[in-house]
Coordinates of C-alpha atoms in Angstrom, one line a residue:
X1 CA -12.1 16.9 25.6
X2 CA -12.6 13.5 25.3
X3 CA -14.2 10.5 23.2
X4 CA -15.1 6.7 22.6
X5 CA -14.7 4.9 19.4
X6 CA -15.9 1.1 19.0
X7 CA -15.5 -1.0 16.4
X8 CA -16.6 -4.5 16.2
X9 CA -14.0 -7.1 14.4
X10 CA -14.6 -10.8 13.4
X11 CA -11.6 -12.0 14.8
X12 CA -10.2 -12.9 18.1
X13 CA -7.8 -10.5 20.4
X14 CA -4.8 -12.7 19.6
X15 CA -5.2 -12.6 15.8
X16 CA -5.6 -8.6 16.1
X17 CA -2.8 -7.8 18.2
X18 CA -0.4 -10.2 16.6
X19 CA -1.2 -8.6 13.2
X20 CA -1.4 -5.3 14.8
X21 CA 2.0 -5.1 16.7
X22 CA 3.9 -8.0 14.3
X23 CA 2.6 -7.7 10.5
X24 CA 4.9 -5.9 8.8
X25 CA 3.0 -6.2 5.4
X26 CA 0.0 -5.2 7.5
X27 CA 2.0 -1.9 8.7
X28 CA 3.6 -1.0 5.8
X29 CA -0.1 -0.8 3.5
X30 CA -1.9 0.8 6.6
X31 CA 0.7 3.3 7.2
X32 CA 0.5 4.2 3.4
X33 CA -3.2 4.5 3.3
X34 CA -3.2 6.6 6.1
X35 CA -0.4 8.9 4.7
X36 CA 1.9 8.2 7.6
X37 CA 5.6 7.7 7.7
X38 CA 7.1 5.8 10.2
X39 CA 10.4 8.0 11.3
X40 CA 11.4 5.3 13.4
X41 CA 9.7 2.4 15.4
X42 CA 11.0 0.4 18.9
X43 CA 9.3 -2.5 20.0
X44 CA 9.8 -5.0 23.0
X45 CA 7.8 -8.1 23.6
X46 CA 7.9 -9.9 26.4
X47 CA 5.5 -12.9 27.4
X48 CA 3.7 -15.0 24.6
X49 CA -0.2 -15.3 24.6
X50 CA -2.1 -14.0 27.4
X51 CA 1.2 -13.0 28.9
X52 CA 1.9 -10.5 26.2
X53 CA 3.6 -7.3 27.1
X54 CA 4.5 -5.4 24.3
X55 CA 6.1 -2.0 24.5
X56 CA 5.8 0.4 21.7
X57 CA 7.5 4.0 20.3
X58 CA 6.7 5.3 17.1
X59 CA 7.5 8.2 15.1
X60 CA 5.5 9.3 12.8
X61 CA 5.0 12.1 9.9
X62 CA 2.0 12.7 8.9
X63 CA 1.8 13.9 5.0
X64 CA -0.8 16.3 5.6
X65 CA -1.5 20.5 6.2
X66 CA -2.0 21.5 9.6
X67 CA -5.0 24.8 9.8
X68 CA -3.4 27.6 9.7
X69 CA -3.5 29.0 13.2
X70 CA -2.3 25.6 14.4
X71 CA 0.8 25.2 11.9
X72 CA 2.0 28.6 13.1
X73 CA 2.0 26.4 16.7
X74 CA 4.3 23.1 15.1
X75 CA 6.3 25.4 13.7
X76 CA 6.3 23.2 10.3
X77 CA 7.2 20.0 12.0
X78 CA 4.4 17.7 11.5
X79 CA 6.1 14.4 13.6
X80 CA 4.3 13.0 16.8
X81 CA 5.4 10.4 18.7
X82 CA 3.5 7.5 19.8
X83 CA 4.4 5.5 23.1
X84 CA 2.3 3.0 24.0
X85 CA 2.0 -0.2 26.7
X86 CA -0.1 -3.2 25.8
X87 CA -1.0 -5.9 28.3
X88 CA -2.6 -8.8 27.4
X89 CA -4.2 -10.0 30.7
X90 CA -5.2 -6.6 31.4
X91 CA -6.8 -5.9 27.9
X92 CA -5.5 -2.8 27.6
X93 CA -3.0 -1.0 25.2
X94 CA -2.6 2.3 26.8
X95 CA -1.2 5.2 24.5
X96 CA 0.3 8.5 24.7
X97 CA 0.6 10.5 21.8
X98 CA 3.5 13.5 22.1
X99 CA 3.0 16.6 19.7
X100 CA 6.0 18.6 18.4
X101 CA 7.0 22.0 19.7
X102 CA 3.6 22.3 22.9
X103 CA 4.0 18.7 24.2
X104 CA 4.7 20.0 27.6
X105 CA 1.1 22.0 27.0
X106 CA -1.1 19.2 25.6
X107 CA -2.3 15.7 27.4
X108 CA -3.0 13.7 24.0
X109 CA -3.6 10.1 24.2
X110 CA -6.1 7.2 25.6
X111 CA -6.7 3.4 26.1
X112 CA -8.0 1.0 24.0
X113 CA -9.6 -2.1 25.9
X114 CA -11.4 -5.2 24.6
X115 CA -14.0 -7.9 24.9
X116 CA -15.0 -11.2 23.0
X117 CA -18.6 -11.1 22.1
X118 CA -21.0 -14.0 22.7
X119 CA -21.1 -14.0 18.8
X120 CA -17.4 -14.9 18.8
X121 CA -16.7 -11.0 17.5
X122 CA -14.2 -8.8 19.1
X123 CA -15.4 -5.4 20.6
X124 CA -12.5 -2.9 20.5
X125 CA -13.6 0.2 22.8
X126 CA -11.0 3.7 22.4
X127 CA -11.2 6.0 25.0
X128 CA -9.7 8.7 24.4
X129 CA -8.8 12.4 25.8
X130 CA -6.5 15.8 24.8
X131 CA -6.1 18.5 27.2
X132 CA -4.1 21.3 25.5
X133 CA -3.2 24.1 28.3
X134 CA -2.4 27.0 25.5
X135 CA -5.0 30.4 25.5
X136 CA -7.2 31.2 22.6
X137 CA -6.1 27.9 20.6
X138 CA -6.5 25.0 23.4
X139 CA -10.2 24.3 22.7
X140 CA -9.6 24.1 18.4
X141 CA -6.5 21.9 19.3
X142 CA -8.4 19.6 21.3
X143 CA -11.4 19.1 18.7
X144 CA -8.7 19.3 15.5
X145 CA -6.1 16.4 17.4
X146 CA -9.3 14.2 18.5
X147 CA -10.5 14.9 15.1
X148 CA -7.3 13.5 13.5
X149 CA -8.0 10.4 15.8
X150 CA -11.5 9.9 15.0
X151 CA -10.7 9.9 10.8
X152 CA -7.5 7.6 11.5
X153 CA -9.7 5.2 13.4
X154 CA -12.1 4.6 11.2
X155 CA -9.4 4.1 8.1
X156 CA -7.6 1.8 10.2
X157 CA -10.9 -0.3 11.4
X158 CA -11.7 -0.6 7.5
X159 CA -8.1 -1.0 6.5
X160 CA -7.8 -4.2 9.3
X161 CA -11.1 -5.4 8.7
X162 CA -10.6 -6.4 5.0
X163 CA -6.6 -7.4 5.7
X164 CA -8.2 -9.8 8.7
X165 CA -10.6 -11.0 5.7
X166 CA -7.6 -11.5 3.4
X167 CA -5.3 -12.8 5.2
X168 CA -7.2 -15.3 7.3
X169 CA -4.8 -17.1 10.5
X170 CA -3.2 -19.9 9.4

């Protein structure tokens, strides 16, 4: 399966990634609104401006019930890992997303690339894909894990949209 999500900010790609990858105020309020705890996080940066490689790992548990055919599959563990490579020239942040327990079944993750606007707005396009190899239950783990994407898009667009509006760059 796969999918695209835009969203449209009124920012520029600096201002996004540096609050996305380096605000921890900004992580620590969307990561509670999106009823997520960070297990444990790496992060290297290398390069400043638009030489900026950042290289990221997250764990993260997610404070929510799993449908019932699909927590017999996680075996109650509800942590996913996150690894993900952002390049700056390139305007990409590529991500893979690693499920508990059937990782070696599933191919969860996707890109997200950018564009300025002629209106000075910044276009954030997600592509995204799971392929979960398992009979009977690979097609409603597909739709439920792109699912899950799709609802923590959109609260993270409207969570960053009204922090970028808050906290304005100084």
């Amino acid at each position: 399966m796969r999918h695209t999500i835009e969203h449209v900010f009124d920012t520029s790609p600096e201002r996004l990634w540096e609050v996305f990858f380096f605000d921890e105020d900004y992580a620590r309020g969307l990561y509670e609104r999106m009823r997520l705890t960070v297990v444990r996080r790496d992060l290297q940066r290398e390069g400043e401006g638009p030489s900026l490689i950042v290289r990221r790992k997250l764990q993260l548990a997610a404070d929510r019930e799993l449908p019932g055919a699909l927590k017999r599959l996680f075996q109650g563990t509800s942590t996913v890992t996150e690894v993900g490579e952002f390049n700056a020239a390139l305007r990409r942040y590529s991500v893979t997303i690693q499920v508990p327990v059937i990782g070696n079944l599933v191919d969860y993750g996707g890109e997200y690339t950018w564009e300025t606007l002629p209106s000075g707005q910044l276009r954030r396009v997600w592509r995204g894909h799971c392929d979960a190899r398992i009979p009977l239950v690979g097609g409603k783990l597909e739709a439920y894990l792109l699912g899950e994407i799709e609802k923590s898009m959109a609260e993270n667009f409207a969570y960053t949209r009204e922090w970028l509006k808050v906290h304005p760059a100084s």
